[in-house]
Each structure stands twice: as C-alpha cells, then as structure tokens.
PDB file of C-alpha atoms in Angstrom:
ATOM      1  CA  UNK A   7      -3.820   3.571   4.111  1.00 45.00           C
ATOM      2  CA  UNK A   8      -5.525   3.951   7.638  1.00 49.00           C
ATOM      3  CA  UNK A   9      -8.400   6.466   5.623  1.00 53.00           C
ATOM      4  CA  UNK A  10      -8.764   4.002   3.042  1.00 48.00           C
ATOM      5  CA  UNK A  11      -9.293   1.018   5.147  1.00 53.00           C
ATOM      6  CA  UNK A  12     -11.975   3.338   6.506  1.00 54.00           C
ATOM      7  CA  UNK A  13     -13.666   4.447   3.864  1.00 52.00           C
ATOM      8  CA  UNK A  14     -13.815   0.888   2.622  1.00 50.00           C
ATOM      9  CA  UNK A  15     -15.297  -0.115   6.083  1.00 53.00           C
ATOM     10  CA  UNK A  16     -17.859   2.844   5.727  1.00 53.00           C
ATOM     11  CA  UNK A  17     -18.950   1.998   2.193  1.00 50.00           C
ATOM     12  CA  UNK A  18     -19.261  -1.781   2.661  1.00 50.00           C
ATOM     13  CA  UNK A  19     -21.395  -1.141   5.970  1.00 47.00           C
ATOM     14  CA  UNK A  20     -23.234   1.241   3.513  1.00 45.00           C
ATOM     15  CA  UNK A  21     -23.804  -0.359   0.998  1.00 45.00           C
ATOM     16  CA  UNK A  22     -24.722  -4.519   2.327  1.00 44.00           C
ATOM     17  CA  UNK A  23     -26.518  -3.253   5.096  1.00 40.00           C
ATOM     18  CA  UNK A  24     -28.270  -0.017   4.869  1.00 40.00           C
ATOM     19  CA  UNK A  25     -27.579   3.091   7.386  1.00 38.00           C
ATOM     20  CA  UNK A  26     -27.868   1.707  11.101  1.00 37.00           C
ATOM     21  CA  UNK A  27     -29.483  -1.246  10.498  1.00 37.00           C
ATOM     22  CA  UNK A  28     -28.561  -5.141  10.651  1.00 39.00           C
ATOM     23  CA  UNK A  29     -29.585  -6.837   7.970  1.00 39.00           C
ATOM     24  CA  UNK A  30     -28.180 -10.202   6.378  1.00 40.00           C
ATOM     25  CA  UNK A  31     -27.211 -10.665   2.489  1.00 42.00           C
ATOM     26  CA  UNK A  32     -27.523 -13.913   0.718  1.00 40.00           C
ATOM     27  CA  UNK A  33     -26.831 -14.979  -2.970  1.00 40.00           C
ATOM     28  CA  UNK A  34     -29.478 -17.759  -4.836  1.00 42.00           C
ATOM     29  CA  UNK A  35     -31.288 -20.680  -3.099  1.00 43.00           C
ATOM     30  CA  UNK A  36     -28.418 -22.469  -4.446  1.00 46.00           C
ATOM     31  CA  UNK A  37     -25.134 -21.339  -3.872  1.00 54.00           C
ATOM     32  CA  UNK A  38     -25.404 -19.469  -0.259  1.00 60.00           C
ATOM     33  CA  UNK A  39     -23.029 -16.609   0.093  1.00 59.00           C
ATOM     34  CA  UNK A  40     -21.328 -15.866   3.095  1.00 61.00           C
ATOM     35  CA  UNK A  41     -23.811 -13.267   5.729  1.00 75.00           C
ATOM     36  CA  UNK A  42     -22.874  -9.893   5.874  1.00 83.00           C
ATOM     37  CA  UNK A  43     -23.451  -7.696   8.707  1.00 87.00           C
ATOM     38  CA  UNK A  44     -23.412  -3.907   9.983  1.00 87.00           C
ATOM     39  CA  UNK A  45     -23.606  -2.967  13.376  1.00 89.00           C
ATOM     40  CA  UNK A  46     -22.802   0.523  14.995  1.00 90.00           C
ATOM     41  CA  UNK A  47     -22.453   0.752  18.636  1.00 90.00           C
ATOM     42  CA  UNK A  48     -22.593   4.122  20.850  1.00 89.00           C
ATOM     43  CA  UNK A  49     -20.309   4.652  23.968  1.00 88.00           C
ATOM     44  CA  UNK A  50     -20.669   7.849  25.573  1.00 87.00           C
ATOM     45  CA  UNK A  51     -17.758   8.515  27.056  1.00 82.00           C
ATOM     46  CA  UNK A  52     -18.514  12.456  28.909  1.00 84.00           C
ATOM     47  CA  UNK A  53     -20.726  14.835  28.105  1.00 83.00           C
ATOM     48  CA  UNK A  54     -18.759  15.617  25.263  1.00 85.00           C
ATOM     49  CA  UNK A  55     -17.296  13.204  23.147  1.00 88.00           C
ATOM     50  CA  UNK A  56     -19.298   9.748  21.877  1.00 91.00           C
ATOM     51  CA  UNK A  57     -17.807   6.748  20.786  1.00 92.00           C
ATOM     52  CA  UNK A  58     -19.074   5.013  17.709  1.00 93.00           C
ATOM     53  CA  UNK A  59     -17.990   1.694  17.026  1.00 95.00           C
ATOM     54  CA  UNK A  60     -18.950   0.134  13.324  1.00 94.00           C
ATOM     55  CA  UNK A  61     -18.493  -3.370  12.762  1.00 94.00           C
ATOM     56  CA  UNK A  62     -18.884  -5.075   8.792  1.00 93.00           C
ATOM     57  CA  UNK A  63     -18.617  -8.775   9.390  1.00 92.00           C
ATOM     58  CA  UNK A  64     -18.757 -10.663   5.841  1.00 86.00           C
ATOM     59  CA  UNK A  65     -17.837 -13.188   6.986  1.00 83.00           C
ATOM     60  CA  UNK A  66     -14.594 -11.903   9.515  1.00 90.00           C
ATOM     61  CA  UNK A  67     -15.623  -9.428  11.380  1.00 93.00           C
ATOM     62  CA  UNK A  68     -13.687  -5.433  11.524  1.00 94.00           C
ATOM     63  CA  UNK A  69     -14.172  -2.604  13.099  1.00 95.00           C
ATOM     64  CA  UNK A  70     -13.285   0.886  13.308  1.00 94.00           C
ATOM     65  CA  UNK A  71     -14.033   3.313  16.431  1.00 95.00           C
ATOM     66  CA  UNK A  72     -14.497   6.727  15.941  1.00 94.00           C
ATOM     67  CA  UNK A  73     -14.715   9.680  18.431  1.00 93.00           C
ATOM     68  CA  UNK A  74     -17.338  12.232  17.628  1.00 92.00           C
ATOM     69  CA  UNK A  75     -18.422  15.102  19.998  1.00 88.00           C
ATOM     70  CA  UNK A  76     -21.705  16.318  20.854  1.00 81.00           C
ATOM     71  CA  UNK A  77     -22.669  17.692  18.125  1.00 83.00           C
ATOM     72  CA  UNK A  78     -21.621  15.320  15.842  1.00 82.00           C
ATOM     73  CA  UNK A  79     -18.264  16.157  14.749  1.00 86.00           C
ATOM     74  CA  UNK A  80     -15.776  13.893  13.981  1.00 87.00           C
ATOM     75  CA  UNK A  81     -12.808  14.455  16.265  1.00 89.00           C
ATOM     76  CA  UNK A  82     -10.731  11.693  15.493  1.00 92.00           C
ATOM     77  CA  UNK A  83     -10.300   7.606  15.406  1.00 93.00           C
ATOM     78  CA  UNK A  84      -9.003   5.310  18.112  1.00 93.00           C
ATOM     79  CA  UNK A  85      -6.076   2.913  16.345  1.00 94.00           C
ATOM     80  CA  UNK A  86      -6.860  -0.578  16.993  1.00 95.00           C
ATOM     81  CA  UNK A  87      -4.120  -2.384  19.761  1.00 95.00           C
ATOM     82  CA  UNK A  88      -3.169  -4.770  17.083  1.00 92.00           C
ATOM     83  CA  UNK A  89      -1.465  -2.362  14.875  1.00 88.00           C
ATOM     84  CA  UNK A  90      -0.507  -6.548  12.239  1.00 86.00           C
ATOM     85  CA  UNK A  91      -4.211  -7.120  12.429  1.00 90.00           C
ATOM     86  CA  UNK A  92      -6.390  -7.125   9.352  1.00 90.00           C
ATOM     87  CA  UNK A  93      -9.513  -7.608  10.914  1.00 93.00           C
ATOM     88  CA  UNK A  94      -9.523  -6.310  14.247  1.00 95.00           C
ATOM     89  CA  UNK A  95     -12.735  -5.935  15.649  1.00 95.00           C
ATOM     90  CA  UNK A  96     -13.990  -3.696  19.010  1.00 95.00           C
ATOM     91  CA  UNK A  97     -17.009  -4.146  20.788  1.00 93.00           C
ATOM     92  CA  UNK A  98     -18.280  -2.918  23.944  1.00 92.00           C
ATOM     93  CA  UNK A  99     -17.805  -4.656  27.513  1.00 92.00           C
ATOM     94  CA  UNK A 100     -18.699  -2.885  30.532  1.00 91.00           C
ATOM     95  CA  UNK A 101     -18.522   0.682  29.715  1.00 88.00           C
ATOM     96  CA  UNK A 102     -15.401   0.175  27.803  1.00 90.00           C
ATOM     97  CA  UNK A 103     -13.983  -0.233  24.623  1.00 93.00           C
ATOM     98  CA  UNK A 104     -12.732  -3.806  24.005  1.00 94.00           C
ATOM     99  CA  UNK A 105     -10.542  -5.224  20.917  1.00 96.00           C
ATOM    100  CA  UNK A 106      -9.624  -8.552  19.056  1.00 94.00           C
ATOM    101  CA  UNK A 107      -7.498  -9.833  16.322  1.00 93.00           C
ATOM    102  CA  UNK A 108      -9.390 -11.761  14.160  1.00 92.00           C
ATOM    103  CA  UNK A 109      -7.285 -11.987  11.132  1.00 88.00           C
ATOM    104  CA  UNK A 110      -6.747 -15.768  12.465  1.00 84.00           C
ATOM    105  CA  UNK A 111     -10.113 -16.570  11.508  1.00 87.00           C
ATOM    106  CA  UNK A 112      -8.842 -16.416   7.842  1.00 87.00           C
ATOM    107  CA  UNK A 113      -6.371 -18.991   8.122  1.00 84.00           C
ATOM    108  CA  UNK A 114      -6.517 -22.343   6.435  1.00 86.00           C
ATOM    109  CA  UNK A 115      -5.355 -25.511   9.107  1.00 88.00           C
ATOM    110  CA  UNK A 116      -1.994 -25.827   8.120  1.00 89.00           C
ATOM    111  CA  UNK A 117      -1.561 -21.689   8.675  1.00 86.00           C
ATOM    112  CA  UNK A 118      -3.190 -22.339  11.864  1.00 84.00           C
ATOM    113  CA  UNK A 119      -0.930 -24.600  12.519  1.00 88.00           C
ATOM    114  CA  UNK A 120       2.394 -22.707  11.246  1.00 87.00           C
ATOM    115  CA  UNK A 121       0.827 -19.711  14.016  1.00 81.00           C
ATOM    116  CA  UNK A 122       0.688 -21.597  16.519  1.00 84.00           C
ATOM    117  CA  UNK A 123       4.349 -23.404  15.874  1.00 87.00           C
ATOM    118  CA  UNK A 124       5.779 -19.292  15.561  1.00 84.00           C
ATOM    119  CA  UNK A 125       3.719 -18.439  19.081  1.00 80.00           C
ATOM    120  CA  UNK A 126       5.485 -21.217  20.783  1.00 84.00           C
ATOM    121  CA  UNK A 127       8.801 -20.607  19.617  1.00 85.00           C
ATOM    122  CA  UNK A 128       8.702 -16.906  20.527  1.00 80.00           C
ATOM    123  CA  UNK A 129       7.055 -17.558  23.965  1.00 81.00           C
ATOM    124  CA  UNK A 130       9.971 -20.507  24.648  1.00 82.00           C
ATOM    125  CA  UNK A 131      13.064 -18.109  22.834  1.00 78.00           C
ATOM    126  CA  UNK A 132      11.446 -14.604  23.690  1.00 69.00           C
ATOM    127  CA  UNK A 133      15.363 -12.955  22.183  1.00 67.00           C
ATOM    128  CA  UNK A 134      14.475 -14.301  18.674  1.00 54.00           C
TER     129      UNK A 134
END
C-alpha cells in the first residue's frame, strides 16, 4: 500500500505538472477545475544523504519525503507522523522536516463538526 500511494504521488506530480516544475491545471473557461500543483523541495541533511520532499496538491495537498544519497540513490522514505492521515503533507521549516494532517480539509461541516465532538470527548475521557 505505502509503494502504491507513492507511485500514485509520483505519477500525478508527473503527469499535471511536468518534472520539477510548478505549474497550474485548469479545465474550460466555464467550469474551473480545481489547481493542481507539484513542488519538490531539497534538504540536505550531511554530506551524504538529501532529502527530497514532493508535494501534489489538487486541491489537498500530500507529500512524500524521500532520502536519497549523494549520488542519487534512493535509500529509503521517511513515514509520515500521522500514520490515519490521507493527505499528510511535509514541508520545510528551519532546516527541518515539518508535517501536517490535512485529511480534515476534505471534510464536509457536519464531519467537521462530528471531529471536533470525537476530539473533545477523548481530550475530556482520555481512558475511552
């Protein structure tokens, strides 16, 4: 599962955006589609392992990070904190890599709602 949400990350950065670029896609002058974008991020961590972070936001953005070493070879891929999330997203702050859950963003007002309702309960009865 964790190569195929990859590979489906890969391919839609791929193919809506063009290799490391940013570019925007948009159906007729009509009916607007939602904006996809790619962007791929480099974190050099030591002299011999980089950090490549590739975000595909159409419209919720997810990333994956992957650890590469100097020349290029993929060494492995750094699990996102949230291991519920369906669109967790990394980004770099300060020389670091950062993450966020943003599978809220998909939620309709009364699941927003029903969240936040579920978040309270379990930070007033932390045992349930």
């Amino acid at each position: 599962m964790k190569q195929l949400r990859k590979t489906l990350l890969l391919c839609a950065a791929l193919l809506s955006a063009g290799l490391y670029a940013q570019e925007s896609v948009t159906a007729g002058e009509q009916d607007m589609a939602p904006v996809t974008t790619f962007s791929r991020d480099t974190l050099m961590v030591n002299e011999d392992s980089v950090l490549i972070v590739i975000t595909v936001c159409a419209p919720v953005c997810s990333s994956i990070v992957i650890v590469e070493d100097a020349q290029g070879g993929e060494k492995g891929e750094i699990p996102s904190p949230y291991p519920n999330a369906v669109f967790p997203e990394a980004y770099i702050e300060n020389d670091s890599i950062k993450w966020r859950d943003n599978t809220y963003l998909i939620l309709d007002e009364d699941e927003k709602r029903w969240k936040a309702e579920q978040q309270k309960c379990k930070e007033t009865n932390p045992k349930q």
